CSV table of C-alpha atoms and ligand atoms in Angstrom, one decimal:
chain,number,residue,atom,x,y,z
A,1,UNK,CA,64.6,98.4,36.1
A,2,UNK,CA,65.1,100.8,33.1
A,3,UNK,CA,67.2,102.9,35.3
A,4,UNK,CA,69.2,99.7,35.7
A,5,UNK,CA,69.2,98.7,32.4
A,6,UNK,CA,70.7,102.1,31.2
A,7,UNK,CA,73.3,101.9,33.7
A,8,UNK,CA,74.2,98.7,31.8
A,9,UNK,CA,74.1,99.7,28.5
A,10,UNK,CA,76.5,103.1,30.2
A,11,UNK,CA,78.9,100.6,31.1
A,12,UNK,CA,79.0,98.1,27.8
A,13,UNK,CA,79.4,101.9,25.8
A,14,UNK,CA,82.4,102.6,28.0
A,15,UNK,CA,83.6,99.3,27.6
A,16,UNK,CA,83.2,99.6,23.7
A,17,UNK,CA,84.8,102.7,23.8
A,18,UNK,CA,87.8,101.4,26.3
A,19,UNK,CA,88.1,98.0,23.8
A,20,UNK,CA,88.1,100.0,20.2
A,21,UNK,CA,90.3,102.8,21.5
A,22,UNK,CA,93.6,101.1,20.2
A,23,UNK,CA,92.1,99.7,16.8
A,24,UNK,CA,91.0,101.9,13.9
A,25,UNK,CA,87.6,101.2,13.7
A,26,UNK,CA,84.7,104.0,14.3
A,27,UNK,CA,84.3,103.9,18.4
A,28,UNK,CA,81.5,105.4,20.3
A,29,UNK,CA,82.3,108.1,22.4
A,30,UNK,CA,82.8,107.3,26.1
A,31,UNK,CA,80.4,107.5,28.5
A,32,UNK,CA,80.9,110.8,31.2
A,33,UNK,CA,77.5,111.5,32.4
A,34,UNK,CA,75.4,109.4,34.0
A,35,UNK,CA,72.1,110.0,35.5
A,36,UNK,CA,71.5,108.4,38.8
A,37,UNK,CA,68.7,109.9,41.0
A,38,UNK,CA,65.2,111.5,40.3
A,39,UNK,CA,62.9,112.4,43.7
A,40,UNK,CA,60.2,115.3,43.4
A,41,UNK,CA,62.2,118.5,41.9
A,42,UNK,CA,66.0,117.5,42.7
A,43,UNK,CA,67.2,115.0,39.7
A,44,UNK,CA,71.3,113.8,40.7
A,45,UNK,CA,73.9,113.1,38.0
A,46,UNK,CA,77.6,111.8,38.2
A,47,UNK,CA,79.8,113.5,35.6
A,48,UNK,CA,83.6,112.2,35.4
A,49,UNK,CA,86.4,114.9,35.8
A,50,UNK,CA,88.8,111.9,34.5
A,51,UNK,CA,91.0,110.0,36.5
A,52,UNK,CA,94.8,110.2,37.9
A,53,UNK,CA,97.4,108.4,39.5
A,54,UNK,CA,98.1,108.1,43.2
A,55,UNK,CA,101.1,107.0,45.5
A,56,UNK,CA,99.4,103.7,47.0
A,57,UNK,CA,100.9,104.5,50.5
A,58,UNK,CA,98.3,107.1,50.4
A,59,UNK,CA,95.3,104.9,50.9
A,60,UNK,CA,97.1,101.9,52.2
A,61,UNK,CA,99.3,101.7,55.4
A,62,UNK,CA,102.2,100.2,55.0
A,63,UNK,CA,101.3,98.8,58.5
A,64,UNK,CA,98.9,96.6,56.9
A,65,UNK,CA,99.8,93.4,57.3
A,66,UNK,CA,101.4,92.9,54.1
A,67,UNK,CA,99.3,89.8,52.4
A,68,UNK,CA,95.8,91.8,53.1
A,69,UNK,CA,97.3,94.4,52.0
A,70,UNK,CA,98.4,92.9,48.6
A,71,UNK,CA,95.1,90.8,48.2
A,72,UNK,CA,93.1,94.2,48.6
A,73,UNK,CA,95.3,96.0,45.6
A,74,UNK,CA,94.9,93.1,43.8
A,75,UNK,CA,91.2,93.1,44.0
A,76,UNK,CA,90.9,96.4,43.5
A,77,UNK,CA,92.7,95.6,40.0
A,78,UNK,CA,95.8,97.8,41.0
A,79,UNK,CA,99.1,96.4,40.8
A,80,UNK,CA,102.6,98.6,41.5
A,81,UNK,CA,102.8,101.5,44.0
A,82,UNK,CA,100.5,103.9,41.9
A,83,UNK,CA,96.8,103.4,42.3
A,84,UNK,CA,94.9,104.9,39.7
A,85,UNK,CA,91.7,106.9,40.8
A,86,UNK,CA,88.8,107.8,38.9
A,87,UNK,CA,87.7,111.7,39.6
A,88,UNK,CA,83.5,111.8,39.6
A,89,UNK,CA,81.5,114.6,40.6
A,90,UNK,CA,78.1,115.1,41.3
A,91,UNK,CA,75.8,117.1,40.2
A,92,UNK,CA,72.0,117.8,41.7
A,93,UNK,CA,69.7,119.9,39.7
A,94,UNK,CA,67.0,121.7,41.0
A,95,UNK,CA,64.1,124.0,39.7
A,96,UNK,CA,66.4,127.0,40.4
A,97,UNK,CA,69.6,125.8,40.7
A,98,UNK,CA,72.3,123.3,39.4
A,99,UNK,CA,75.1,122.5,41.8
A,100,UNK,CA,78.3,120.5,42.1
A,101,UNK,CA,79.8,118.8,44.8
A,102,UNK,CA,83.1,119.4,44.4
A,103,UNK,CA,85.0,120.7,41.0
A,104,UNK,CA,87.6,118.2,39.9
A,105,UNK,CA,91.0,118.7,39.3
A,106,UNK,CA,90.8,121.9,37.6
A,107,UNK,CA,94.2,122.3,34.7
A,108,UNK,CA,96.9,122.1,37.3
A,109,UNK,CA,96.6,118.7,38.4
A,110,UNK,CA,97.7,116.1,36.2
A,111,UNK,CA,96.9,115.6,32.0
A,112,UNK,CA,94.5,112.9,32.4
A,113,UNK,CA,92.0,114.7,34.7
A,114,UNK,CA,90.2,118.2,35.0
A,115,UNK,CA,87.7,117.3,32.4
A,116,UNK,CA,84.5,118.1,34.5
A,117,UNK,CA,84.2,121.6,32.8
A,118,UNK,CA,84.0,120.4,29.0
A,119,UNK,CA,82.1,117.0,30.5
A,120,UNK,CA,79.7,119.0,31.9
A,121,UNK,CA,79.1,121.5,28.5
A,122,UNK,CA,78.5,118.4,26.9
A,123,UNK,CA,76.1,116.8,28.9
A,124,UNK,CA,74.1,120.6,28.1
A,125,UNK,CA,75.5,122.5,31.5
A,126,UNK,CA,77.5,125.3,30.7
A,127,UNK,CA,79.7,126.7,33.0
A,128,UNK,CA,77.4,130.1,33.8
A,129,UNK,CA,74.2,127.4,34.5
A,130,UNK,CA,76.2,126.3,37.9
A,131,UNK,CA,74.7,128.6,40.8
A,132,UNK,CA,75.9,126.7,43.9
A,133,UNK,CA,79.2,124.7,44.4
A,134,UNK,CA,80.1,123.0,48.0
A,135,UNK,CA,83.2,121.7,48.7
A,136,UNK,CA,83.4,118.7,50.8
A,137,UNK,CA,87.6,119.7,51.6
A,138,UNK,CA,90.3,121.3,50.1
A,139,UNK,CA,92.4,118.7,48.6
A,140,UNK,CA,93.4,119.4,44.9
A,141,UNK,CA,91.3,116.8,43.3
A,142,UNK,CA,88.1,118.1,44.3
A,143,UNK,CA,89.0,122.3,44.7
A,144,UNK,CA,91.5,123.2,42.1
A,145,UNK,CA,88.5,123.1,39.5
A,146,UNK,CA,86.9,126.2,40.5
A,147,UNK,CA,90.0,128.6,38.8
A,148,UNK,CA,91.0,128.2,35.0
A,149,UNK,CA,94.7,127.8,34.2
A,150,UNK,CA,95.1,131.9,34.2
A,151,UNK,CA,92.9,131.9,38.1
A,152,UNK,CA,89.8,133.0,37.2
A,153,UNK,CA,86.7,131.3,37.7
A,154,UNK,CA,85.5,128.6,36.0
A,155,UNK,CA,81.9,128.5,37.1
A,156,UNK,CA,81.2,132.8,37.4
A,157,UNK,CA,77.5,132.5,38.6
A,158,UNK,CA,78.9,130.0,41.1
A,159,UNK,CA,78.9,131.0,45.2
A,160,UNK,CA,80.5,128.6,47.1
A,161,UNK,CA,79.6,125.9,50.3
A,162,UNK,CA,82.5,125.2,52.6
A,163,UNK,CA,82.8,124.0,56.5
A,164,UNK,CA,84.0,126.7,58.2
A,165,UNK,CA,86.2,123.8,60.2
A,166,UNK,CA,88.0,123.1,56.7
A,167,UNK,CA,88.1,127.1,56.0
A,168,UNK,CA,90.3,127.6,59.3
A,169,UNK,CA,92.3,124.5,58.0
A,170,UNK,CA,93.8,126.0,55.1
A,171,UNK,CA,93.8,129.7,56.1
A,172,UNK,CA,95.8,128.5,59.4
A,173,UNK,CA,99.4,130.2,59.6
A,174,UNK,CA,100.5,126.6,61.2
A,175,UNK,CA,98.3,124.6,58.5
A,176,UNK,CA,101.6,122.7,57.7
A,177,UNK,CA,101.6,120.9,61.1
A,178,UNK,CA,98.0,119.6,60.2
A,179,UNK,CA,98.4,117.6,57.4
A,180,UNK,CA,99.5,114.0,57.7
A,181,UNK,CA,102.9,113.1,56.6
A,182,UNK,CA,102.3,112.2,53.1
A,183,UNK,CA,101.3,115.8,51.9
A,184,UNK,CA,103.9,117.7,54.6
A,185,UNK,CA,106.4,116.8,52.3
A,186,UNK,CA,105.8,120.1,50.3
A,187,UNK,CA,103.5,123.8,50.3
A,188,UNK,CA,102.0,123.0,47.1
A,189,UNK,CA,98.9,121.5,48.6
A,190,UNK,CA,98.4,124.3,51.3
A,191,UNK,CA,99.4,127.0,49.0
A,192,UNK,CA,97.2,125.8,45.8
A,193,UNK,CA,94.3,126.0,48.8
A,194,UNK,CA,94.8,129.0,49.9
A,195,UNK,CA,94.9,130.1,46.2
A,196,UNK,CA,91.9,128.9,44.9
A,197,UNK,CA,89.9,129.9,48.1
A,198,UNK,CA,91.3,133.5,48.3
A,199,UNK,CA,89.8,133.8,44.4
A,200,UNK,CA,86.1,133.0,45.6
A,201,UNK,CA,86.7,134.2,49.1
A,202,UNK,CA,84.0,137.0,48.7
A,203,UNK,CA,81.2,134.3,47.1
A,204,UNK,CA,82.4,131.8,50.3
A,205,UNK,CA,79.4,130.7,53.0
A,206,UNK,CA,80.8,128.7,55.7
A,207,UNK,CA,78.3,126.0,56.6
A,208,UNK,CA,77.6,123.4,59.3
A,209,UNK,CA,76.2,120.1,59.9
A,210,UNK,CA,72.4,120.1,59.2
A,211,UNK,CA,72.3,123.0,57.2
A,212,UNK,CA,70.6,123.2,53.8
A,213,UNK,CA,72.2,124.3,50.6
A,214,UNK,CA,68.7,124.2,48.6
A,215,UNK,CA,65.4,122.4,50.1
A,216,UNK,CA,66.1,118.8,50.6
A,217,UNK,CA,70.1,119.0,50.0
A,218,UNK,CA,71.7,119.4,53.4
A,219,UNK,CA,75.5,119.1,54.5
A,220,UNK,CA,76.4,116.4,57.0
A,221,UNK,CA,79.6,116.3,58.8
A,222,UNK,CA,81.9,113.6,57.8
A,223,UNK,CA,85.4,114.7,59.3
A,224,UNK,CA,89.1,112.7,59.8
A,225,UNK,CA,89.7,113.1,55.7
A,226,UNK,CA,90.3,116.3,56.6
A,227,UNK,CA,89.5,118.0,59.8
A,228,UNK,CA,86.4,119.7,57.8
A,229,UNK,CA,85.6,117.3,55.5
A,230,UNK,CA,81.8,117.5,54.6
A,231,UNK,CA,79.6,115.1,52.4
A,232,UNK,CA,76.0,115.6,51.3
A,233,UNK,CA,72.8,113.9,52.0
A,234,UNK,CA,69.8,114.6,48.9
A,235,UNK,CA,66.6,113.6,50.4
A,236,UNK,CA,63.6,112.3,47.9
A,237,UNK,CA,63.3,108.7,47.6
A,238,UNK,CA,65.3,106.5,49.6
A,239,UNK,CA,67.9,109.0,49.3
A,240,UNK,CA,71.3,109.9,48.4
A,241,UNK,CA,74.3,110.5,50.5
A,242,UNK,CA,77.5,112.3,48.1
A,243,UNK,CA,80.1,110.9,50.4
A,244,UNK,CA,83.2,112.6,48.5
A,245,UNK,CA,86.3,111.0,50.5
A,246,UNK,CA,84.7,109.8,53.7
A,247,UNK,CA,84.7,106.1,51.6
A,248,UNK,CA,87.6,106.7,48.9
A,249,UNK,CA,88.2,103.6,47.7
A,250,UNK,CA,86.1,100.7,46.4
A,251,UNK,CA,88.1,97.8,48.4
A,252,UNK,CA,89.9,99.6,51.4
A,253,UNK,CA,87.6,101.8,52.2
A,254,UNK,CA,84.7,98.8,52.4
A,255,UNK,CA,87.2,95.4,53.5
A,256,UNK,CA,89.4,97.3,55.4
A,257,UNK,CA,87.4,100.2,56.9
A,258,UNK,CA,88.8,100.1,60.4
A,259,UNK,CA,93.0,100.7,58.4
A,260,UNK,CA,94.1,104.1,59.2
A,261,UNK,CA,94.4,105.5,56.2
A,262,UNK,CA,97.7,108.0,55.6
A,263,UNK,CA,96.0,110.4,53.6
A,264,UNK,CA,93.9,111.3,56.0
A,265,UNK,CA,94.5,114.0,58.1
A,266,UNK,CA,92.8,113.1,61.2
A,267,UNK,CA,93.5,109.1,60.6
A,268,UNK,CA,91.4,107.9,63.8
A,269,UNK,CA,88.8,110.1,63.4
A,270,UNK,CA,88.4,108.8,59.5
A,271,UNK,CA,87.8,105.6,61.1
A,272,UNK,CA,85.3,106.1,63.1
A,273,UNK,CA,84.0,107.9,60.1
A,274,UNK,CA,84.1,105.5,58.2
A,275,UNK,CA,82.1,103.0,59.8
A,276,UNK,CA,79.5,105.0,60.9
A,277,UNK,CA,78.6,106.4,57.5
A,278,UNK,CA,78.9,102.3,56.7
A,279,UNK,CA,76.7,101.3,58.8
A,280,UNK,CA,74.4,104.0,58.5
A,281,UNK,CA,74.3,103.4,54.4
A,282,UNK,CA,73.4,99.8,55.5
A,283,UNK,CA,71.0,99.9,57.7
A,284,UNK,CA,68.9,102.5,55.7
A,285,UNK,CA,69.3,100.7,52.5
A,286,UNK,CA,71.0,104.2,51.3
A,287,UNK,CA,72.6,105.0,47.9
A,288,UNK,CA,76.0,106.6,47.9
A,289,UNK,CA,78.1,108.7,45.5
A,290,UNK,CA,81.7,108.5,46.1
A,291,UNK,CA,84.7,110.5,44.1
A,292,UNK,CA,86.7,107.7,43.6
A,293,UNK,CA,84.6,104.7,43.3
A,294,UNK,CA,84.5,103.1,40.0
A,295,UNK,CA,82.7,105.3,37.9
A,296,UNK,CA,79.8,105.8,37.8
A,297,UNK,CA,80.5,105.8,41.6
A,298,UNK,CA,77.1,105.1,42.9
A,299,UNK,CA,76.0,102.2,44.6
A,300,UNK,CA,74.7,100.6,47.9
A,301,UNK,CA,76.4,99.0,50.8
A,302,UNK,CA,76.2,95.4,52.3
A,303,UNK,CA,77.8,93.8,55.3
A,304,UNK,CA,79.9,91.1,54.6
A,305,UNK,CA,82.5,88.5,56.3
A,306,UNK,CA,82.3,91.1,58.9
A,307,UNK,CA,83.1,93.8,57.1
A,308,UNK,CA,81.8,96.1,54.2
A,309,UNK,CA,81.2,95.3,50.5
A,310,UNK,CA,80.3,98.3,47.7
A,311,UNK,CA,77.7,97.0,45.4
A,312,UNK,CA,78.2,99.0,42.2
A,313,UNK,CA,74.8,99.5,40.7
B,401,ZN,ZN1,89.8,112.9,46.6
């Protein structure tokens, strides 16, 4: 109930903040740090790495049939081809270590993101506190934060989590004929990978379903995203599960789970993804994290109309 009740008052102080920004008048400072989970020694917190914009034939089909698929952007308060996204990342503090799942943006992305860094020194972390980072895939939204705008590392205490499915990806010579369509169009997603990896190559651990990053934080496989896309499941309580971009978005991902969506790499296998990681989340009454879910991001799942619906909590 308090918990609840601070989430609220989160939300009315980003409002306030949101509502004042165009008038003169003092404003309080937006909200970028929100606790969310505390089990034993492993507390959880989102912290927002900003948002950015986003082609919408990236998450939706154009297959879709085309009323569904205008009734979901609606919902989902998008209108236009560009979908904006909100960029959150988690963070799970233990007695010995703080880690992130995933980095943000990082400078090279677009203006209004790649915030985590200064987010995170003023919610008290600075960037030599981080000991552990995993990456749930190598898109730019959640690795380019690891490197500054001059490559070096942000986070230089940091060693670093990755699938070693989603290591092959990027370091394959034919990565190119991997990607789905929408991202084939260039090299500056496969060679902004291969960058910031080859810069923390040395501090790299390649990890596997099951395996534990600290006691009670374990890495579950959650591929089709990307061919090694990894989320993370905090144990304590009824649990947490960081699902990153296994559910990316708060309407298609939940009303439309069985859409392939273009983005994806693997499009079928982010299906069957998908609903698994649904129904799992429903049956066990388990929180989630996502990236790009209305910040603060976190939430619970129902079923409904035969479908999924994200409860924001
Ligand atoms: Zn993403």
């Amino acid at each position: 109930m308090a918990r609840r009740q601070f989430l609220g008052e989160s939300a009315a102080a980003a409002l306030a903040a949101a509502t004042c920004a165009s008038s003169l008048r003092p404003t309080r400072a937006a909200v970028h740090t929100v606790p969310v989970h505390k089990s034993g020694s492993l507390e959880t917190l989102v912290v927002s790495d900003g948002h950015f914009l986003l082609p919408a034939g990236f998450l939706v089909t154009p297959d879709s049939p085309p009323a569904e698929r205008e009734a979901a952007l609606n919902a989902a308060g998008q209108t236009g081809e560009q979908l904006q996204l909100v960029n959150t990342v988690a963070v799970i503090r233990s007695q010995s270590d703080v880690i992130l799942v995933d980095t943000g943006t990082g400078p090279r992305h677009q203006p209004t993101a790649g915030k985590l860094a200064e987010n995170l020194k003023a919610a008290g972390i600075p960037p030599a506190a981080v000991t552990k980072i995993v990456l749930t895939h190598g898109h730019p939204d959640h690795l380019w934060g690891i490197l500054d705008a001059n490559d070096n590392p942000i986070y230089p205490n940091a060693s670093y989590f990755v699938s070693a499915v989603e290591w092959n990806l990027w370091t394959d010579p034919d990565a190119m004929r991997r990607l789905p369509a929408v991202l084939a169009t260039n090299d500056r997603i496969i060679n902004g990978a291969r960058n910031h990896f080859s810069h923390v190559k040395d501090k790299m651990r390649a990890v596997r379903d099951g395996d534990e990053i600290v006691s009670g934080v374990r890495v579950i496989d959650t591929p089709g995203h990307t061919q090694g896309h990894i989320s993370v499941e905090i144990a304590g309580g009824d649990g947490i599960v960081v699902v990153a971009d296994a559910l990316t978005h708060a309407v298609i991902s939940f009303q439309h789970p069985s859409w392939p969506v273009p983005v994806d790499h693997e499009p079928d296998r982010g299906i069957s993804t998908r609903l698994r990681l649904l129904d799992r989340l429903v049956i066990e009454k388990r929180r989630l994290i996502g990236a790009h879910l209305p910040f603060p991001g976190t939430g619970f799942v129902e079923r409904k109309d035969g479908a999924y619906r994200f409860v924001p909590t």
